[in-house]
Amino acid sequence: MAMFPIGQHDNNASTAQLKEDLRHLSRTVEELVNATAEDSRSNVKEMRDRAQRSLKETRGRLEARGEKLYHDTRDGVLDSADLCDRYVHENPWTSIGVGTAVGVVIGLLLGRR
């Protein structure tokens, strides 16, 4: 069993890409604000169109990443639950002992209150 969370490398790459997308969107919005300060109608329309395109692209990428993250997390949780279930079925007495020990520790901690 791996010591790192499932998809750790993918999450780091996804985080870096998300930061870059947000930087790009921020730059586009800043350009739009600067263009409106100059108040040249053609420049404003062009910058507005660029900002809308950038916003749509970023929104699409964020939605896709959110879906991927959801599915990866769900699959990881299901895999972990299956492993736990398999372990309990293969080692019932060990599982009972561990459960009892955890229950005793929790009971002692709650009894100290």
The first five atom37 places (N, CA, C, CB, O) and aatype in JSON, in Angstrom:
{
  "aatype": [12, 0, 12, 13, 14, 9, 7, 5, 8, 3, 2, 2, 0, 15, 16, 0, 5, 10, 11, 6, 3, 10, 1, 8, 10, 15, 1, 16, 19, 6, 6, 10, 19, 2, 0, 16, 0, 6, 3, 15, 1, 15, 2, 19, 11, 6, 12, 1, 3, 1, 0, 5, 1, 15, 10, 11, 6, 16, 1, 7, 1, 10, 6, 0, 1, 7, 6, 11, 10, 18, 8, 3, 16, 1, 3, 7, 19, 10, 3, 15, 0, 3, 10, 4, 3, 1, 18, 19, 8, 6, 2, 14, 17, 16, 15, 9, 7, 19, 7, 16, 0, 19, 7, 19, 19, 9, 7, 10, 10, 10, 7, 1, 1],
  "atom_mask": [
    [1, 1, 1, 1, 1],
    [1, 1, 1, 1, 1],
    [1, 1, 1, 1, 1],
    [1, 1, 1, 1, 1],
    [1, 1, 1, 1, 1],
    [1, 1, 1, 1, 1],
    [1, 1, 1, 0, 1],
    [1, 1, 1, 1, 1],
    [1, 1, 1, 1, 1],
    [1, 1, 1, 1, 1],
    [1, 1, 1, 1, 1],
    [1, 1, 1, 1, 1],
    [1, 1, 1, 1, 1],
    [1, 1, 1, 1, 1],
    [1, 1, 1, 1, 1],
    [1, 1, 1, 1, 1],
    [1, 1, 1, 1, 1],
    [1, 1, 1, 1, 1],
    [1, 1, 1, 1, 1],
    [1, 1, 1, 1, 1],
    [1, 1, 1, 1, 1],
    [1, 1, 1, 1, 1],
    [1, 1, 1, 1, 1],
    [1, 1, 1, 1, 1],
    [1, 1, 1, 1, 1],
    [1, 1, 1, 1, 1],
    [1, 1, 1, 1, 1],
    [1, 1, 1, 1, 1],
    [1, 1, 1, 1, 1],
    [1, 1, 1, 1, 1],
    [1, 1, 1, 1, 1],
    [1, 1, 1, 1, 1],
    [1, 1, 1, 1, 1],
    [1, 1, 1, 1, 1],
    [1, 1, 1, 1, 1],
    [1, 1, 1, 1, 1],
    [1, 1, 1, 1, 1],
    [1, 1, 1, 1, 1],
    [1, 1, 1, 1, 1],
    [1, 1, 1, 1, 1],
    [1, 1, 1, 1, 1],
    [1, 1, 1, 1, 1],
    [1, 1, 1, 1, 1],
    [1, 1, 1, 1, 1],
    [1, 1, 1, 1, 1],
    [1, 1, 1, 1, 1],
    [1, 1, 1, 1, 1],
    [1, 1, 1, 1, 1],
    [1, 1, 1, 1, 1],
    [1, 1, 1, 1, 1],
    [1, 1, 1, 1, 1],
    [1, 1, 1, 1, 1],
    [1, 1, 1, 1, 1],
    [1, 1, 1, 1, 1],
    [1, 1, 1, 1, 1],
    [1, 1, 1, 1, 1],
    [1, 1, 1, 1, 1],
    [1, 1, 1, 1, 1],
    [1, 1, 1, 1, 1],
    [1, 1, 1, 0, 1],
    [1, 1, 1, 1, 1],
    [1, 1, 1, 1, 1],
    [1, 1, 1, 1, 1],
    [1, 1, 1, 1, 1],
    [1, 1, 1, 1, 1],
    [1, 1, 1, 0, 1],
    [1, 1, 1, 1, 1],
    [1, 1, 1, 1, 1],
    [1, 1, 1, 1, 1],
    [1, 1, 1, 1, 1],
    [1, 1, 1, 1, 1],
    [1, 1, 1, 1, 1],
    [1, 1, 1, 1, 1],
    [1, 1, 1, 1, 1],
    [1, 1, 1, 1, 1],
    [1, 1, 1, 0, 1],
    [1, 1, 1, 1, 1],
    [1, 1, 1, 1, 1],
    [1, 1, 1, 1, 1],
    [1, 1, 1, 1, 1],
    [1, 1, 1, 1, 1],
    [1, 1, 1, 1, 1],
    [1, 1, 1, 1, 1],
    [1, 1, 1, 1, 1],
    [1, 1, 1, 1, 1],
    [1, 1, 1, 1, 1],
    [1, 1, 1, 1, 1],
    [1, 1, 1, 1, 1],
    [1, 1, 1, 1, 1],
    [1, 1, 1, 1, 1],
    [1, 1, 1, 1, 1],
    [1, 1, 1, 1, 1],
    [1, 1, 1, 1, 1],
    [1, 1, 1, 1, 1],
    [1, 1, 1, 1, 1],
    [1, 1, 1, 1, 1],
    [1, 1, 1, 0, 1],
    [1, 1, 1, 1, 1],
    [1, 1, 1, 0, 1],
    [1, 1, 1, 1, 1],
    [1, 1, 1, 1, 1],
    [1, 1, 1, 1, 1],
    [1, 1, 1, 0, 1],
    [1, 1, 1, 1, 1],
    [1, 1, 1, 1, 1],
    [1, 1, 1, 1, 1],
    [1, 1, 1, 0, 1],
    [1, 1, 1, 1, 1],
    [1, 1, 1, 1, 1],
    [1, 1, 1, 1, 1],
    [1, 1, 1, 0, 1],
    [1, 1, 1, 1, 1],
    [1, 1, 1, 1, 1]
  ],
  "atom_positions": [
    [[0.85, -1.18, 0.0], [0.0, 0.0, 0.0], [0.89, 1.24, 0.0], [-0.96, 0.0, 1.22], [1.89, 1.28, 0.72]],
    [[0.54, 2.24, -0.8], [1.37, 3.44, -0.94], [1.26, 4.32, 0.29], [0.96, 4.22, -2.19], [0.24, 4.35, 0.97]],
    [[2.35, 5.05, 0.55], [2.39, 5.93, 1.71], [1.83, 7.32, 1.38], [3.82, 6.05, 2.22], [1.55, 8.1, 2.29]],
    [[1.67, 7.63, 0.08], [1.17, 8.92, -0.32], [-0.28, 8.81, -0.74], [2.02, 9.5, -1.45], [-0.69, 7.76, -1.23]],
    [[-1.07, 9.87, -0.56], [-2.46, 9.84, -0.97], [-2.57, 9.55, -2.47], [-3.15, 11.16, -0.63], [-1.69, 9.89, -3.25]],
    [[-3.67, 8.92, -2.82], [-3.91, 8.59, -4.22], [-3.98, 9.88, -5.03], [-5.22, 7.76, -4.39], [-4.7, 10.81, -4.67]],
    [[-3.22, 9.93, -6.14], [-3.25, 11.07, -7.02], [-2.55, 12.3, -6.48], [0.0, 0.0, 0.0], [-2.88, 13.41, -6.91]],
    [[-1.6, 12.15, -5.56], [-0.91, 13.31, -4.97], [-0.24, 14.13, -6.06], [0.13, 12.85, -3.92], [-0.34, 15.35, -6.08]],
    [[0.46, 13.45, -6.99], [1.15, 14.16, -8.05], [0.15, 14.89, -8.94], [2.0, 13.18, -8.89], [0.4, 16.02, -9.35]],
    [[-0.98, 14.24, -9.25], [-2.01, 14.87, -10.06], [-2.57, 16.1, -9.37], [-3.13, 13.88, -10.37], [-2.82, 17.11, -10.02]],
    [[-2.77, 16.03, -8.05], [-3.31, 17.17, -7.31], [-2.33, 18.33, -7.32], [-3.64, 16.76, -5.88], [-2.75, 19.48, -7.43]],
    [[-1.02, 18.05, -7.19], [-0.02, 19.12, -7.23], [-0.01, 19.8, -8.59], [1.38, 18.57, -6.89], [0.06, 21.02, -8.69]],
    [[-0.08, 18.99, -9.65], [-0.1, 19.54, -11.0], [-1.38, 20.34, -11.22], [0.04, 18.43, -12.05], [-1.36, 21.4, -11.84]],
    [[-2.49, 19.82, -10.71], [-3.77, 20.49, -10.85], [-3.77, 21.82, -10.1], [-4.91, 19.6, -10.34], [-4.31, 22.82, -10.6]],
    [[-3.17, 21.85, -8.92], [-3.08, 23.08, -8.14], [-2.24, 24.11, -8.87], [-2.5, 22.8, -6.75], [-2.59, 25.29, -8.92]],
    [[-1.12, 23.68, -9.43], [-0.26, 24.6, -10.17], [-0.99, 25.15, -11.39], [1.04, 23.89, -10.61], [-0.89, 26.35, -11.69]],
    [[-1.72, 24.29, -12.09], [-2.47, 24.74, -13.26], [-3.58, 25.7, -12.86], [-3.06, 23.55, -14.01], [-3.84, 26.68, -13.56]],
    [[-4.23, 25.43, -11.74], [-5.28, 26.31, -11.24], [-4.71, 27.7, -10.92], [-5.95, 25.71, -9.99], [-5.31, 28.71, -11.27]],
    [[-3.55, 27.73, -10.26], [-2.92, 29.02, -9.94], [-2.6, 29.78, -11.22], [-1.64, 28.8, -9.11], [-2.81, 30.99, -11.29]],
    [[-2.09, 29.07, -12.23], [-1.74, 29.73, -13.49], [-3.0, 30.25, -14.18], [-0.99, 28.76, -14.41], [-2.98, 31.35, -14.73]],
    [[-4.08, 29.48, -14.17], [-5.34, 29.93, -14.77], [-5.85, 31.18, -14.07], [-6.4, 28.82, -14.7], [-6.31, 32.12, -14.73]],
    [[-5.78, 31.19, -12.75], [-6.26, 32.36, -12.01], [-5.38, 33.58, -12.26], [-6.32, 32.06, -10.52], [-5.88, 34.7, -12.35]],
    [[-4.06, 33.37, -12.38], [-3.16, 34.49, -12.71], [-3.51, 35.07, -14.09], [-1.68, 34.03, -12.69], [-3.57, 36.29, -14.27]],
    [[-3.74, 34.16, -15.05], [-4.08, 34.6, -16.4], [-5.39, 35.37, -16.4], [-4.17, 33.39, -17.35], [-5.5, 36.42, -17.04]],
    [[-6.38, 34.87, -15.68], [-7.66, 35.55, -15.6], [-7.5, 36.92, -14.93], [-8.69, 34.69, -14.82], [-8.09, 37.91, -15.36]],
    [[-6.69, 36.97, -13.89], [-6.45, 38.22, -13.19], [-5.79, 39.25, -14.12], [-5.56, 37.98, -11.95], [-6.17, 40.42, -14.14]],
    [[-4.8, 38.8, -14.89], [-4.13, 39.72, -15.83], [-5.13, 40.25, -16.86], [-2.95, 39.01, -16.55], [-5.11, 41.44, -17.2]],
    [[-6.01, 39.38, -17.36], [-6.99, 39.8, -18.35], [-7.95, 40.82, -17.77], [-7.77, 38.59, -18.89], [-8.29, 41.81, -18.43]],
    [[-8.39, 40.6, -16.54], [-9.31, 41.54, -15.89], [-8.59, 42.87, -15.64], [-9.85, 40.95, -14.56], [-9.19, 43.93, -15.81]],
    [[-7.32, 42.82, -15.24], [-6.56, 44.06, -15.05], [-6.44, 44.83, -16.36], [-5.16, 43.75, -14.48], [-6.56, 46.06, -16.37]],
    [[-6.2, 44.13, -17.45], [-6.12, 44.79, -18.75], [-7.46, 45.44, -19.09], [-5.72, 43.78, -19.84], [-7.5, 46.55, -19.64]],
    [[-8.55, 44.75, -18.76], [-9.88, 45.31, -19.02], [-10.1, 46.58, -18.22], [-10.97, 44.28, -18.68], [-10.61, 47.57, -18.74]],
    [[-9.7, 46.55, -16.96], [-9.85, 47.74, -16.11], [-9.01, 48.89, -16.67], [-9.44, 47.44, -14.64], [-9.48, 50.02, -16.74]],
    [[-7.78, 48.6, -17.06], [-6.93, 49.65, -17.63], [-7.5, 50.18, -18.94], [-5.51, 49.11, -17.86], [-7.41, 51.37, -19.22]],
    [[-8.08, 49.29, -19.74], [-8.64, 49.73, -21.02], [-9.85, 50.64, -20.8], [-9.03, 48.52, -21.89], [-10.05, 51.6, -21.54]],
    [[-10.65, 50.34, -19.8], [-11.83, 51.18, -19.54], [-11.41, 52.54, -18.99], [-12.78, 50.49, -18.55], [-12.14, 53.51, -19.15]],
    [[-10.25, 52.61, -18.35], [-9.76, 53.9, -17.85], [-9.43, 54.83, -19.01], [-8.52, 53.7, -16.95], [-9.61, 56.04, -18.92]],
    [[-8.94, 54.24, -20.11], [-8.62, 55.05, -21.29], [-9.9, 55.44, -22.05], [-7.66, 54.29, -22.22], [-9.92, 56.44, -22.76]],
    [[-10.94, 54.63, -21.9], [-12.25, 54.88, -22.48], [-12.23, 55.01, -24.0], [-12.83, 56.14, -21.89], [-12.91, 55.86, -24.56]],
    [[-11.46, 54.18, -24.67], [-11.56, 54.1, -26.13], [-12.47, 52.93, -26.44], [-10.14, 53.93, -26.81], [-12.17, 51.8, -26.07]],
    [[-13.56, 53.18, -27.09], [-14.64, 52.2, -27.27], [-14.18, 50.91, -27.94], [-15.75, 52.81, -28.1], [-14.6, 49.83, -27.52]],
    [[-13.35, 50.98, -28.95], [-12.92, 49.76, -29.63], [-12.02, 48.91, -28.73], [-12.18, 50.11, -30.93], [-12.11, 47.69, -28.72]],
    [[-11.17, 49.57, -27.98], [-10.27, 48.86, -27.07], [-11.06, 48.18, -25.94], [-9.22, 49.84, -26.47], [-10.74, 47.06, -25.54]],
    [[-12.09, 48.85, -25.44], [-12.91, 48.29, -24.37], [-13.63, 47.04, -24.86], [-13.92, 49.33, -23.85], [-13.67, 46.03, -24.16]],
    [[-14.2, 47.11, -26.06], [-14.93, 45.95, -26.59], [-14.0, 44.77, -26.79], [-15.62, 46.31, -27.92], [-14.35, 43.64, -26.46]],
    [[-12.82, 45.02, -27.33], [-11.85, 43.95, -27.55], [-11.43, 43.32, -26.22], [-10.6, 44.48, -28.3], [-11.39, 42.1, -26.1]],
    [[-11.12, 44.14, -25.23], [-10.71, 43.63, -23.92], [-11.86, 42.9, -23.23], [-10.21, 44.78, -23.04], [-11.63, 41.89, -22.56]],
    [[-13.06, 43.39, -23.39], [-14.22, 42.73, -22.8], [-14.4, 41.35, -23.41], [-15.5, 43.59, -23.0], [-14.67, 40.38, -22.69]],
    [[-14.26, 41.25, -24.72], [-14.38, 39.95, -25.39], [-13.3, 38.98, -24.91], [-14.3, 40.13, -26.92], [-13.56, 37.81, -24.67]],
    [[-12.08, 39.5, -24.77], [-10.98, 38.65, -24.28], [-11.24, 38.17, -22.86], [-9.65, 39.4, -24.34], [-11.0, 37.01, -22.53]],
    [[-11.75, 39.09, -22.02], [-12.04, 38.72, -20.63], [-13.15, 37.67, -20.57], [-12.44, 39.97, -19.82], [-13.07, 36.74, -19.77]],
    [[-14.18, 37.81, -21.4], [-15.25, 36.82, -21.42], [-14.73, 35.47, -21.87], [-16.37, 37.28, -22.34], [-15.09, 34.45, -21.28]],
    [[-13.9, 35.44, -22.91], [-13.33, 34.17, -23.38], [-12.49, 33.52, -22.29], [-12.49, 34.4, -24.65], [-12.58, 32.32, -22.03]],
    [[-11.66, 34.34, -21.68], [-10.79, 33.83, -20.62], [-11.61, 33.29, -19.45], [-9.83, 34.93, -20.13], [-11.28, 32.24, -18.9]],
    [[-12.66, 34.0, -19.08], [-13.53, 33.55, -18.0], [-14.21, 32.23, -18.34], [-14.58, 34.62, -17.69], [-14.27, 31.34, -17.49]],
    [[-14.71, 32.1, -19.55], [-15.36, 30.85, -19.97], [-14.38, 29.69, -19.97], [-15.99, 31.01, -21.36], [-14.7, 28.59, -19.51]],
    [[-13.17, 29.93, -20.5], [-12.16, 28.87, -20.53], [-11.77, 28.44, -19.12], [-10.91, 29.33, -21.29], [-11.67, 27.24, -18.83]],
    [[-11.54, 29.41, -18.25], [-11.15, 29.1, -16.87], [-12.27, 28.38, -16.15], [-10.76, 30.38, -16.12], [-12.01, 27.43, -15.42]],
    [[-13.49, 28.83, -16.33], [-14.63, 28.17, -15.7], [-14.74, 26.72, -16.17], [-15.94, 28.94, -16.01], [-14.98, 25.82, -15.36]],
    [[-14.56, 26.49, -17.45], [-14.63, 25.13, -17.99], [-13.54, 24.24, -17.4], [0.0, 0.0, 0.0], [-13.8, 23.09, -17.04]],
    [[-12.32, 24.77, -17.31], [-11.22, 23.98, -16.74], [-11.46, 23.7, -15.26], [-9.88, 24.71, -16.92], [-11.2, 22.59, -14.79]],
    [[-11.96, 24.69, -14.53], [-12.25, 24.49, -13.1], [-13.34, 23.45, -12.9], [-12.65, 25.81, -12.44], [-13.24, 22.62, -11.99]],
    [[-14.37, 23.48, -13.73], [-15.43, 22.49, -13.62], [-14.9, 21.09, -13.93], [-16.59, 22.84, -14.56], [-15.25, 20.13, -13.24]],
    [[-14.07, 20.99, -14.96], [-13.5, 19.69, -15.32], [-12.61, 19.17, -14.19], [-12.69, 19.79, -16.63], [-12.66, 17.99, -13.86]],
    [[-11.79, 20.05, -13.6], [-10.92, 19.63, -12.49], [-11.75, 19.23, -11.28], [-9.95, 20.74, -12.11], [-11.41, 18.26, -10.59]],
    [[-12.82, 19.97, -11.01], [-13.69, 19.64, -9.88], [-14.31, 18.26, -10.05], [0.0, 0.0, 0.0], [-14.37, 17.47, -9.11]],
    [[-14.78, 17.97, -11.26], [-15.36, 16.65, -11.54], [-14.32, 15.56, -11.38], [-15.95, 16.61, -12.96], [-14.59, 14.52, -10.78]],
    [[-13.11, 15.8, -11.9], [-12.05, 14.8, -11.8], [-11.67, 14.57, -10.34], [-10.81, 15.23, -12.61], [-11.5, 13.43, -9.91]],
    [[-11.55, 15.65, -9.59], [-11.2, 15.54, -8.17], [-12.28, 14.77, -7.41], [-11.0, 16.93, -7.55], [-11.97, 13.93, -6.57]],
    [[-13.54, 15.07, -7.7], [-14.65, 14.36, -7.06], [-14.58, 12.87, -7.35], [-15.99, 14.94, -7.52], [-14.69, 12.05, -6.44]],
    [[-14.41, 12.52, -8.62], [-14.38, 11.1, -9.0], [-13.16, 10.39, -8.42], [-14.4, 10.95, -10.52], [-13.26, 9.26, -7.96]],
    [[-12.0, 11.06, -8.45], [-10.8, 10.45, -7.87], [-10.95, 10.22, -6.37], [-9.58, 11.34, -8.14], [-10.56, 9.17, -5.86]],
    [[-11.51, 11.2, -5.68], [-11.71, 11.08, -4.24], [-12.7, 9.97, -3.93], [-12.19, 12.41, -3.64], [-12.48, 9.15, -3.04]],
    [[-13.8, 9.96, -4.67], [-14.81, 8.92, -4.46], [-14.22, 7.53, -4.7], [-16.02, 9.15, -5.39], [-14.46, 6.6, -3.91]],
    [[-13.45, 7.38, -5.78], [-12.84, 6.1, -6.07], [-11.85, 5.7, -4.98], [-12.13, 6.14, -7.42], [-11.78, 4.53, -4.6]],
    [[-11.09, 6.66, -4.47], [-10.13, 6.38, -3.39], [-10.82, 5.93, -2.12], [0.0, 0.0, 0.0], [-10.37, 5.0, -1.45]],
    [[-11.92, 6.6, -1.78], [-12.67, 6.23, -0.57], [-13.27, 4.83, -0.73], [-13.78, 7.27, -0.27], [-13.23, 4.03, 0.2]],
    [[-13.82, 4.55, -1.9], [-14.39, 3.22, -2.13], [-13.33, 2.14, -2.08], [-15.1, 3.18, -3.48], [-13.56, 1.06, -1.53]],
    [[-12.16, 2.41, -2.65], [-11.06, 1.44, -2.59], [-10.62, 1.2, -1.16], [-9.87, 1.93, -3.43], [-10.38, 0.06, -0.76]],
    [[-10.52, 2.28, -0.38], [-10.13, 2.13, 1.03], [-11.17, 1.35, 1.82], [-9.92, 3.51, 1.68], [-10.82, 0.51, 2.65]],
    [[-12.43, 1.6, 1.55], [-13.5, 0.86, 2.24], [-13.44, -0.62, 1.87], [-14.88, 1.46, 1.89], [-13.64, -1.49, 2.72]],
    [[-13.18, -0.91, 0.6], [-13.06, -2.3, 0.18], [-11.88, -2.99, 0.86], [-12.91, -2.39, -1.35], [-11.99, -4.13, 1.29]],
    [[-10.75, -2.29, 0.95], [-9.58, -2.86, 1.62], [-9.86, -3.13, 3.09], [-8.38, -1.92, 1.5], [-9.49, -4.18, 3.62]],
    [[-10.53, -2.19, 3.74], [-10.87, -2.35, 5.15], [-11.83, -3.53, 5.33], [-11.51, -1.05, 5.71], [-11.65, -4.33, 6.24]],
    [[-12.83, -3.63, 4.49], [-13.79, -4.73, 4.55], [-13.1, -6.07, 4.35], [-14.89, -4.53, 3.51], [-13.37, -7.03, 5.06]],
    [[-12.21, -6.11, 3.38], [-11.47, -7.35, 3.09], [-10.6, -7.74, 4.29], [-10.6, -7.19, 1.82], [-10.53, -8.91, 4.65]],
    [[-9.93, -6.76, 4.9], [-9.07, -7.03, 6.04], [-9.88, -7.59, 7.21], [-8.32, -5.77, 6.48], [-9.47, -8.55, 7.86]],
    [[-11.04, -6.98, 7.47], [-11.88, -7.44, 8.58], [-12.36, -8.86, 8.33], [-13.08, -6.49, 8.77], [-12.42, -9.67, 9.26]],
    [[-12.71, -9.18, 7.09], [-13.16, -10.54, 6.79], [-12.02, -11.55, 6.89], [-13.77, -10.59, 5.39], [-12.24, -12.7, 7.28]],
    [[-10.82, -11.14, 6.55], [-9.67, -12.06, 6.61], [-9.12, -12.19, 8.03], [-8.56, -11.57, 5.67], [-8.54, -13.22, 8.37]],
    [[-9.29, -11.17, 8.86], [-8.75, -11.15, 10.23], [-9.82, -10.72, 11.23], [-7.54, -10.22, 10.31], [-9.72, -9.64, 11.81]],
    [[-10.85, -11.55, 11.44], [-11.94, -11.1, 12.29], [-11.53, -10.9, 13.76], [-13.07, -12.09, 12.23], [-11.97, -9.94, 14.38]],
    [[-10.7, -11.78, 14.31], [-10.33, -11.67, 15.72], [-9.42, -10.47, 15.96], [-9.65, -12.95, 16.2], [-9.53, -9.8, 16.99]],
    [[-8.53, -10.21, 15.05], [-7.67, -9.03, 15.17], [-8.53, -7.77, 15.12], [-6.6, -9.0, 14.04], [-8.31, -6.84, 15.9]],
    [[-9.5, -7.76, 14.21], [-10.38, -6.6, 14.09], [-11.19, -6.39, 15.36], [-11.32, -6.77, 12.89], [-11.38, -5.25, 15.8]],
    [[-11.68, -7.47, 15.95], [-12.43, -7.35, 17.2], [-11.53, -6.81, 18.31], [-13.03, -8.73, 17.61], [-11.95, -5.97, 19.1]],
    [[-10.29, -7.3, 18.38], [-9.34, -6.82, 19.39], [-9.03, -5.35, 19.23], [0.0, 0.0, 0.0], [-9.0, -4.61, 20.21]],
    [[-8.79, -4.93, 18.01], [-8.5, -3.52, 17.76], [-9.71, -2.66, 18.11], [-8.09, -3.3, 16.27], [-9.56, -1.61, 18.74]],
    [[-10.89, -3.09, 17.72], [-12.11, -2.34, 18.04], [-12.33, -2.24, 19.53], [0.0, 0.0, 0.0], [-12.73, -1.19, 20.04]],
    [[-12.06, -3.31, 20.24], [-12.21, -3.3, 21.7], [-11.2, -2.35, 22.34], [-12.04, -4.72, 22.27], [-11.55, -1.58, 23.23]],
    [[-9.96, -2.41, 21.88], [-8.92, -1.53, 22.43], [-9.26, -0.06, 22.2], [-7.56, -1.87, 21.81], [-9.1, 0.76, 23.1]],
    [[-9.72, 0.25, 21.02], [-10.1, 1.64, 20.71], [-11.26, 2.07, 21.59], [-10.47, 1.79, 19.21], [-11.28, 3.19, 22.1]],
    [[-12.23, 1.17, 21.78], [-13.37, 1.48, 22.64], [-12.96, 1.74, 24.08], [0.0, 0.0, 0.0], [-13.48, 2.64, 24.72]],
    [[-12.0, 0.94, 24.59], [-11.52, 1.11, 25.97], [-10.82, 2.46, 26.11], [-10.57, -0.04, 26.38], [-11.04, 3.18, 27.08]],
    [[-9.96, 2.8, 25.14], [-9.24, 4.07, 25.2], [-10.21, 5.25, 25.16], [-8.22, 4.18, 24.03], [-10.08, 6.2, 25.93]],
    [[-11.19, 5.18, 24.27], [-12.18, 6.26, 24.19], [-12.97, 6.35, 25.49], [-13.13, 6.05, 22.99], [-13.25, 7.44, 25.98]],
    [[-13.33, 5.19, 26.04], [-14.06, 5.17, 27.3], [-13.27, 5.79, 28.44], [0.0, 0.0, 0.0], [-13.82, 6.53, 29.25]],
    [[-11.96, 5.48, 28.5], [-11.1, 6.06, 29.52], [-10.97, 7.57, 29.37], [-9.73, 5.42, 29.48], [-11.01, 8.32, 30.35]],
    [[-10.82, 8.01, 28.13], [-10.69, 9.45, 27.88], [-11.98, 10.19, 28.24], [-10.33, 9.71, 26.41], [-11.94, 11.28, 28.81]],
    [[-13.11, 9.61, 27.92], [-14.39, 10.25, 28.26], [-14.67, 10.18, 29.75], [-15.54, 9.61, 27.49], [-15.35, 11.05, 30.29]],
    [[-14.16, 9.14, 30.41], [-14.36, 8.99, 31.84], [-13.58, 10.0, 32.67], [0.0, 0.0, 0.0], [-13.92, 10.25, 33.82]],
    [[-12.54, 10.57, 32.09], [-11.72, 11.56, 32.81], [-12.4, 12.91, 32.92], [-10.38, 11.72, 32.12], [-11.99, 13.73, 33.73]],
    [[-13.38, 13.14, 32.16], [-14.08, 14.44, 32.18], [-14.79, 14.54, 33.46], [-15.05, 14.61, 31.02], [-15.45, 15.55, 33.71]]
  ]
}
